[in-house]
C-alpha positions as YAML, in Angstrom:
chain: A
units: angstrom
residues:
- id: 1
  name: UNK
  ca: [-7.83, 18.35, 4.96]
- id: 2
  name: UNK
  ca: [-5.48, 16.65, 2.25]
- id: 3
  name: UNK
  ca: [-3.12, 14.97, 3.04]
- id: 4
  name: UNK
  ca: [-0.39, 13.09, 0.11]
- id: 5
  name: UNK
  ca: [2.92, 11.92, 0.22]
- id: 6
  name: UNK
  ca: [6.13, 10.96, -2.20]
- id: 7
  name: UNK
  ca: [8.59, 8.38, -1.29]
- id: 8
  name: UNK
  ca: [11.35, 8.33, -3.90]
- id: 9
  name: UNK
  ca: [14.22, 5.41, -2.68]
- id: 10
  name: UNK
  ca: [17.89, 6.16, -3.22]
- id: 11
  name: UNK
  ca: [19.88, 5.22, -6.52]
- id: 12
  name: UNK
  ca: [16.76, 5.30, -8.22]
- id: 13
  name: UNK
  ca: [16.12, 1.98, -6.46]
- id: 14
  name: UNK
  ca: [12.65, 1.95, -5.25]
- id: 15
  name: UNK
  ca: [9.79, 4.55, -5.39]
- id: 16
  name: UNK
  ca: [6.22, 4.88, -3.62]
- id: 17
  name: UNK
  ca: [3.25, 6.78, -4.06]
- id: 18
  name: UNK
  ca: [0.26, 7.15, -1.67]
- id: 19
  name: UNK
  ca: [-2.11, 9.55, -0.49]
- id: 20
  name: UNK
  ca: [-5.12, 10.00, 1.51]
- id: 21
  name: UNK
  ca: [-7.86, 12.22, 2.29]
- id: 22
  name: UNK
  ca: [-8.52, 13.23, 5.51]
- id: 23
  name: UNK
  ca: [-11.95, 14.68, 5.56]
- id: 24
  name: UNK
  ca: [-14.84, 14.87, 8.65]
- id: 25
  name: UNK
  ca: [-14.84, 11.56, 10.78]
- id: 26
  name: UNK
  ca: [-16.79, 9.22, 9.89]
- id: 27
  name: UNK
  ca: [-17.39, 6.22, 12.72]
- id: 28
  name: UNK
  ca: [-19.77, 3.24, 12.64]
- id: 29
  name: UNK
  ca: [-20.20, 1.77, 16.01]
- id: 30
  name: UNK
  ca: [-19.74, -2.30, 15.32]
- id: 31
  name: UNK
  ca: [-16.63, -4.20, 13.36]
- id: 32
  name: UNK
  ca: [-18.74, -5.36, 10.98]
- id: 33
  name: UNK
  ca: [-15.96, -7.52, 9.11]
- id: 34
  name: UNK
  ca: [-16.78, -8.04, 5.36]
- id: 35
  name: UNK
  ca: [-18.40, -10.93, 3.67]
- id: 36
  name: UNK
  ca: [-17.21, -13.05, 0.99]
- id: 37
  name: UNK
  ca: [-16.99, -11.52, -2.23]
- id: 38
  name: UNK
  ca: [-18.28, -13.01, -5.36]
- id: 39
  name: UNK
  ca: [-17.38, -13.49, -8.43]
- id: 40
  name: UNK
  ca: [-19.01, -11.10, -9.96]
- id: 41
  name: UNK
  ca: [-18.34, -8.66, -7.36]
- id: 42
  name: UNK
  ca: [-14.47, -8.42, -8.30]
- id: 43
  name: UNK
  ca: [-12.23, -6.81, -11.61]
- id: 44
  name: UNK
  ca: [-8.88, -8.17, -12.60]
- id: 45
  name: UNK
  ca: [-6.13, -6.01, -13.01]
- id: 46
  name: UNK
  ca: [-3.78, -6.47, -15.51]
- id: 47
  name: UNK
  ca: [-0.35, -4.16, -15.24]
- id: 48
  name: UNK
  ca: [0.60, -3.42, -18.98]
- id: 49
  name: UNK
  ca: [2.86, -2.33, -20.84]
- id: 50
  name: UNK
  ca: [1.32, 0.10, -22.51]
- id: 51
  name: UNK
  ca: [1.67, 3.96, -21.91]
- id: 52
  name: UNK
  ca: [4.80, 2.95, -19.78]
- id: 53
  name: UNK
  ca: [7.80, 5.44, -19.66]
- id: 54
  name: UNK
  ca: [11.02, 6.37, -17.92]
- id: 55
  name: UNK
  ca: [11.62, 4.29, -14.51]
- id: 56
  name: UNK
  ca: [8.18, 2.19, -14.87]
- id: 57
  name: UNK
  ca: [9.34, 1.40, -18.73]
- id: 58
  name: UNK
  ca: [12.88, 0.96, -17.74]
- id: 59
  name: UNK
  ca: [11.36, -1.73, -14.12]
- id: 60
  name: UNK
  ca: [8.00, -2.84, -15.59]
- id: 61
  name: UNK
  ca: [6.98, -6.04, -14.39]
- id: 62
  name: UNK
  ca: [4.18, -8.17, -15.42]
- id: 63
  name: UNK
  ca: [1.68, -8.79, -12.37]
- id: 64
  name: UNK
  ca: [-2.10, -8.55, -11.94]
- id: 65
  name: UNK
  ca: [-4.71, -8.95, -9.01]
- id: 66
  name: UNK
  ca: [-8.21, -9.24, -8.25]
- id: 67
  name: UNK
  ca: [-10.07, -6.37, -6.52]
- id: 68
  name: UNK
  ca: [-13.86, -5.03, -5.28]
- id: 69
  name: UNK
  ca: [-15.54, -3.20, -8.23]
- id: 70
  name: UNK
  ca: [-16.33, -0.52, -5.64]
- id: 71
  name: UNK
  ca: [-12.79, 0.14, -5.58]
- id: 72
  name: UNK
  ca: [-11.38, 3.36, -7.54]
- id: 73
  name: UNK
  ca: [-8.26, 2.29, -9.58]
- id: 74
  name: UNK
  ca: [-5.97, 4.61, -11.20]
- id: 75
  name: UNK
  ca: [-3.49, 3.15, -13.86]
- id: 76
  name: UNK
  ca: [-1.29, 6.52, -15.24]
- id: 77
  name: UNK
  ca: [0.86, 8.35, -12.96]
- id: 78
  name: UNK
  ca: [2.88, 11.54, -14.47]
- id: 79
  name: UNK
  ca: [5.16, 11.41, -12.27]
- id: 80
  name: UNK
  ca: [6.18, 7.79, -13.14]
- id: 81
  name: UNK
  ca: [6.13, 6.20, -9.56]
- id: 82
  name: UNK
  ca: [3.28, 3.96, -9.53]
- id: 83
  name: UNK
  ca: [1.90, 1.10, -11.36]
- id: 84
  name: UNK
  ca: [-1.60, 1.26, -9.98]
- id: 85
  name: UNK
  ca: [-3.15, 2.66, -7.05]
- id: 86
  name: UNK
  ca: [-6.57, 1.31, -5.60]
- id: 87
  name: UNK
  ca: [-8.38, 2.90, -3.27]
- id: 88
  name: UNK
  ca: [-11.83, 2.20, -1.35]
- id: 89
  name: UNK
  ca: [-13.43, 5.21, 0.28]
- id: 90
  name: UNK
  ca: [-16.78, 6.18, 2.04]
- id: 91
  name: UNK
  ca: [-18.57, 9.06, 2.03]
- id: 92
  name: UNK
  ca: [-15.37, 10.96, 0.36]
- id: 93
  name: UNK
  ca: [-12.77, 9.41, 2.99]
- id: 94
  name: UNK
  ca: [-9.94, 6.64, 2.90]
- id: 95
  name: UNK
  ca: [-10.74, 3.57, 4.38]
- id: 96
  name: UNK
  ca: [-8.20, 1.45, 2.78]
- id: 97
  name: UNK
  ca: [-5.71, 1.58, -0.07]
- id: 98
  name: UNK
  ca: [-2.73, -0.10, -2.38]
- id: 99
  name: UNK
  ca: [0.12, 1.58, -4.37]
- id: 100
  name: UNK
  ca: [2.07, -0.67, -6.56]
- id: 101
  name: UNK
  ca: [5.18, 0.82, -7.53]
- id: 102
  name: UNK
  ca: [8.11, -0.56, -9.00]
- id: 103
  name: UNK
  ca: [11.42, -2.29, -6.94]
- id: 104
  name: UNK
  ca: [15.47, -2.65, -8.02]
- id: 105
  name: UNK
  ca: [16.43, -5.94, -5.81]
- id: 106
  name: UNK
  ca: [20.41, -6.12, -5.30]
- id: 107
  name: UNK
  ca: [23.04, -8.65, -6.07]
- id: 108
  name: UNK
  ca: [22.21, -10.51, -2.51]
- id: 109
  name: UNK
  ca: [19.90, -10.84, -0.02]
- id: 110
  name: UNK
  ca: [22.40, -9.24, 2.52]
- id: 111
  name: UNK
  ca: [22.93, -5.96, -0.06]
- id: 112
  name: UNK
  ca: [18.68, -6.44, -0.01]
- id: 113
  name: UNK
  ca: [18.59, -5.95, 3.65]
- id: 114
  name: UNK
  ca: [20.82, -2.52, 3.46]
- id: 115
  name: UNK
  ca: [18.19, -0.99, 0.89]
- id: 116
  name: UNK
  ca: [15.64, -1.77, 2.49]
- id: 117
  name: UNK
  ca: [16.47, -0.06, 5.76]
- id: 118
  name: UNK
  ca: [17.68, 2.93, 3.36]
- id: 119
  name: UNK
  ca: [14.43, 3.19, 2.10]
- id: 120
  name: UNK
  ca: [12.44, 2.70, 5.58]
- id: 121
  name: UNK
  ca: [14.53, 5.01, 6.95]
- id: 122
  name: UNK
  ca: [13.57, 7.51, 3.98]
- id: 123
  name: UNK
  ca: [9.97, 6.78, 4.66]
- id: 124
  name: UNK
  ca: [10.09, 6.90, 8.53]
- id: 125
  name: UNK
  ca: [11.74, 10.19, 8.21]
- id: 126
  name: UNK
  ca: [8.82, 11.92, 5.89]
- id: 127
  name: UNK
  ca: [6.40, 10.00, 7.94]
- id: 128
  name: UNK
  ca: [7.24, 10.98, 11.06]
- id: 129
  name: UNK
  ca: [6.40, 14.60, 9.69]
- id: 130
  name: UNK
  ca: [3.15, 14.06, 8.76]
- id: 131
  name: UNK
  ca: [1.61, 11.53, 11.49]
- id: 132
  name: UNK
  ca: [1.55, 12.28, 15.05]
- id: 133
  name: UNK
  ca: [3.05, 9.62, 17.27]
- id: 134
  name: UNK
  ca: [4.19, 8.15, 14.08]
- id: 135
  name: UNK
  ca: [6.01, 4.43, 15.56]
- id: 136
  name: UNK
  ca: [7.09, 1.41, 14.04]
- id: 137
  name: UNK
  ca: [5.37, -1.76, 14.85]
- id: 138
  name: UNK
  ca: [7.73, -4.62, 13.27]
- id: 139
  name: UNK
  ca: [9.75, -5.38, 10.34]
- id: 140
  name: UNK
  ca: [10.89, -8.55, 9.29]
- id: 141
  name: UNK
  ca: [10.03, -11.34, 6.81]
- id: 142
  name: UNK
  ca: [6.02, -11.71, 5.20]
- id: 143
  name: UNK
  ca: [4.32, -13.83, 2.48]
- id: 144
  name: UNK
  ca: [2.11, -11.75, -0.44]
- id: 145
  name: UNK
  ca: [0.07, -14.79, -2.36]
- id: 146
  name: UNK
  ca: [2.57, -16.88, -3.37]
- id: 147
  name: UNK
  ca: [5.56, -15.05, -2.91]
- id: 148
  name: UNK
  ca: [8.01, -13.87, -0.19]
- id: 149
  name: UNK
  ca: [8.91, -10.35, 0.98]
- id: 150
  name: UNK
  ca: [9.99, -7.99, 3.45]
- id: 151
  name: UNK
  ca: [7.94, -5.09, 5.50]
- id: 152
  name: UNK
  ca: [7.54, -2.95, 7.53]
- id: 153
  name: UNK
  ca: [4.17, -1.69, 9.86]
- id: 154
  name: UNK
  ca: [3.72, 1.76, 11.00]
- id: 155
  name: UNK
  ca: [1.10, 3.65, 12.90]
- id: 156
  name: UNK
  ca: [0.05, 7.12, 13.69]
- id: 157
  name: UNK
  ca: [-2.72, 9.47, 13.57]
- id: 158
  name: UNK
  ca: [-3.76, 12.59, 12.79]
- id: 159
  name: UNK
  ca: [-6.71, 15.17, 13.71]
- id: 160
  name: UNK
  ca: [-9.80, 16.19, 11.34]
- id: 161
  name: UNK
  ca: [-12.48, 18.29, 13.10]
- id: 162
  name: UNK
  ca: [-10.97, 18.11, 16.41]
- id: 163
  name: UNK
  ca: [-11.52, 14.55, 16.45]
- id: 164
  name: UNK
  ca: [-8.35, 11.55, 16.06]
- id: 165
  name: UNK
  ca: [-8.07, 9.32, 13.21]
- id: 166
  name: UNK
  ca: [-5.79, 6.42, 13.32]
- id: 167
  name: UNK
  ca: [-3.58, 5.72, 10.33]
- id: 168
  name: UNK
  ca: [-1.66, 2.50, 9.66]
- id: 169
  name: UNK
  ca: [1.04, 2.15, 7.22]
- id: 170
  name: UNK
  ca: [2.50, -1.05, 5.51]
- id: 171
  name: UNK
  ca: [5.16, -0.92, 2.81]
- id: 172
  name: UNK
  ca: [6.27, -4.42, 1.40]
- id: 173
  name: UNK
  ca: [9.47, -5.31, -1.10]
- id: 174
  name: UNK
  ca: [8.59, -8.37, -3.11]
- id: 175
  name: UNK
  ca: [11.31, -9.46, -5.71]
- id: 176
  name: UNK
  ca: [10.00, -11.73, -8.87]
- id: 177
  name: UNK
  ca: [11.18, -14.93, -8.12]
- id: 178
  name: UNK
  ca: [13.48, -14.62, -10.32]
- id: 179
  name: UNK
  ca: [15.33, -12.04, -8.27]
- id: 180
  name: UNK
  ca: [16.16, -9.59, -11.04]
- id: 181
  name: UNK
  ca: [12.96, -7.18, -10.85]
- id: 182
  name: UNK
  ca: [10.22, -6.38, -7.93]
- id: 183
  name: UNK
  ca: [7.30, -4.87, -7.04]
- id: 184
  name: UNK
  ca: [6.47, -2.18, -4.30]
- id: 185
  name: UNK
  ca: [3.69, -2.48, -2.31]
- id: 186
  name: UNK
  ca: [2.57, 0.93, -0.02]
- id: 187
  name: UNK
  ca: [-0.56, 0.29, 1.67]
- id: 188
  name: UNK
  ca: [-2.75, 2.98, 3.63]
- id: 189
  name: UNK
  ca: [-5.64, 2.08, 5.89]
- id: 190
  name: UNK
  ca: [-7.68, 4.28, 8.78]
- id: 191
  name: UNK
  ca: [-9.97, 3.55, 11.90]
- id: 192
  name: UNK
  ca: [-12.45, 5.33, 9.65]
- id: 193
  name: UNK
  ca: [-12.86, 1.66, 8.89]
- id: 194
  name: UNK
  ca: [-14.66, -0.01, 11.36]
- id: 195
  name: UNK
  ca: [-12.62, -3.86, 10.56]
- id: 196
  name: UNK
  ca: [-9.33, -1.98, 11.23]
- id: 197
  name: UNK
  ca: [-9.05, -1.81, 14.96]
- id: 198
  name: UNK
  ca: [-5.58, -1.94, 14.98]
- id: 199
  name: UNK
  ca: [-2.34, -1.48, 12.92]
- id: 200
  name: UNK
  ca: [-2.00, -5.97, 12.28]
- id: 201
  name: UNK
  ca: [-5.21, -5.76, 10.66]
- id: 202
  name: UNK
  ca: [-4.12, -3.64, 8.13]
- id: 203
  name: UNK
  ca: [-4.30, -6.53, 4.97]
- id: 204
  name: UNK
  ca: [-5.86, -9.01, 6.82]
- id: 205
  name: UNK
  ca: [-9.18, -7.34, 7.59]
- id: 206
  name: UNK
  ca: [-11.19, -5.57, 5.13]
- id: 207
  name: UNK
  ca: [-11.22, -5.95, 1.41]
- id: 208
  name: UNK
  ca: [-7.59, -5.14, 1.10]
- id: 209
  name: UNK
  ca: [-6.90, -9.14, 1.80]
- id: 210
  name: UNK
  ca: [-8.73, -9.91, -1.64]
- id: 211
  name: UNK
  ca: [-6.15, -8.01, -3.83]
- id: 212
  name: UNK
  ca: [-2.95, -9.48, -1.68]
- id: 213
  name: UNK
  ca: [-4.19, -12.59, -1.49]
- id: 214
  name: UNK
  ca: [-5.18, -12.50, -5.51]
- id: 215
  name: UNK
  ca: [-1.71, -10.79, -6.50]
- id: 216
  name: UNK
  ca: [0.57, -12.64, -9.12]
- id: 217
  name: UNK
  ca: [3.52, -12.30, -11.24]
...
C-alpha cells in the first residue's frame, strides 16, 4: 500500500510535499539508537538555483544540510512544491524522512501566528483522512540549528498486512532571519524504525537529527 499526500497553504503562502510507503511490517526487536556518523559517511546538500521555476523561483532560498549517504535525495519536483526531499528506507519501507519546501512569512509575528494555524488546520484536515486516530501532540515555539521556528507534532497510524504501524508527523515554519523568506520543513517518521518509540523522538532519534542539526541558511 501507497500512501502520498499534498499540502498546498492558502494565498499561495506555504506548500508541503511528503509521502510514504506503506509496505509489509518490518520490526526489529531492540532500539538500537544510531552511532555517530563520520565524515565520510555524510553528503552536503546544496539548494540551487538552478532548474528553479514558478513558486520555488519566485521563494527560493539559499540553505544546505548535511545528510547519511544511505539516504535517497530527490532535488526536482514538477509540481513545484519542494526543494528537496530525503528519505531513508529499509527493505522498501519509510523509516524516516524530510521535505523542504518553500515559506511566505507575514508582516508580523502576530499575522505569522494566523497562517500558521491556517495551514495546520489545512494539514490536520487532510491528515485526519488518511491516519487513523490521527491527534495532535503540541504546537508551539522550536529551535532548527541555529534558527527559530514554529511546529507542530502529530501522530497516527495506519494498517499494512493486518498489522499497525505508527506514523508521526512534524511540520516546522522557519523564517530566514531576515524575516522576508522561509523554509518549510514536513517530516515523516514510522515505528518501522526501531529508535522511534514515540511521536517526541521524531528528529531527535535516528539519523533525521544529523540533517536538522546540520541545516543552514
Amino acid at each position: 500500500m501507497k500512501n502520498a499526500w499534498k499540502i498546498l497553504g492558502g494565498c499561495g503562502c506555504l506548500s508541503m510535499i511528503a509521502g510514504a510507503a506503506m509496505l509489509a511490517v518490518f520490526f526489529i526487536g531492540y532500539r538500537g539508537g544510531i552511532p555517530s556518523l563520520r565524515a565520510a559517511d555524510l553528503a552536503h546538500y546544496q539548494n540551487t538555483r538552478e532548474g528553479r521555476t514558478g513558486n520555488l523561483a519566485e521563494s527560493y532560498v539559499d540553505f544546505s544540510f548535511d545528510y547519511p549517504k544511505t539516504w535517497d535525495l530527490k532535488t526536482s519536483d514538477p509540481d513545484n512544491i519542494n526543494f528537496v526531499t530525503a528519505e531513508r528506507r529499509a527493505e522498501g519501507k519509510t523509516w524516516e524522512n524530510l521535505n523542504v519546501g518553500y515559506f511566505r512569512p507575514a508582516g508580523s509575528e502576530a499575522e505569522n501566528q494566523a497562517l500558521y494555524r491556517q495551514v495546520l488546520t489545512q494539514i490536520e484536515g487532510q491528515f485526519s483522512q488518511q491516519f487513523k486516530d490521527f491527534k495532535k501532540i503540541s504546537e508551539g515555539p522550536t529551535r532548527i540549528g541555529a534558527y527559530n521556528g514554529h511546529e507542530a507534532l502529530y501522530a497516527g497510524w495506519v494498517e499494512a498486512d493486518g498489522k499497525r504501524i505508527d506514523v508521526y508527523t512534524r511540520t516546522v515554519f522557519i523564517p530566514t532571519p531576515d524575516g522576508t523568506k522561509g523554509v518549510s520543513f514536513m517530516m515523516m517518521g514510522t515505528s518501522l524504525n526501531p529508535a522511534l518509540e514515540k511521536p517526541e523522538d521524531l528528529g531527535q532519534e535516528g539519523e533525521l537529527p544529523t540533517l536538522l542539526n546540520s541545516f543552514k541558511f
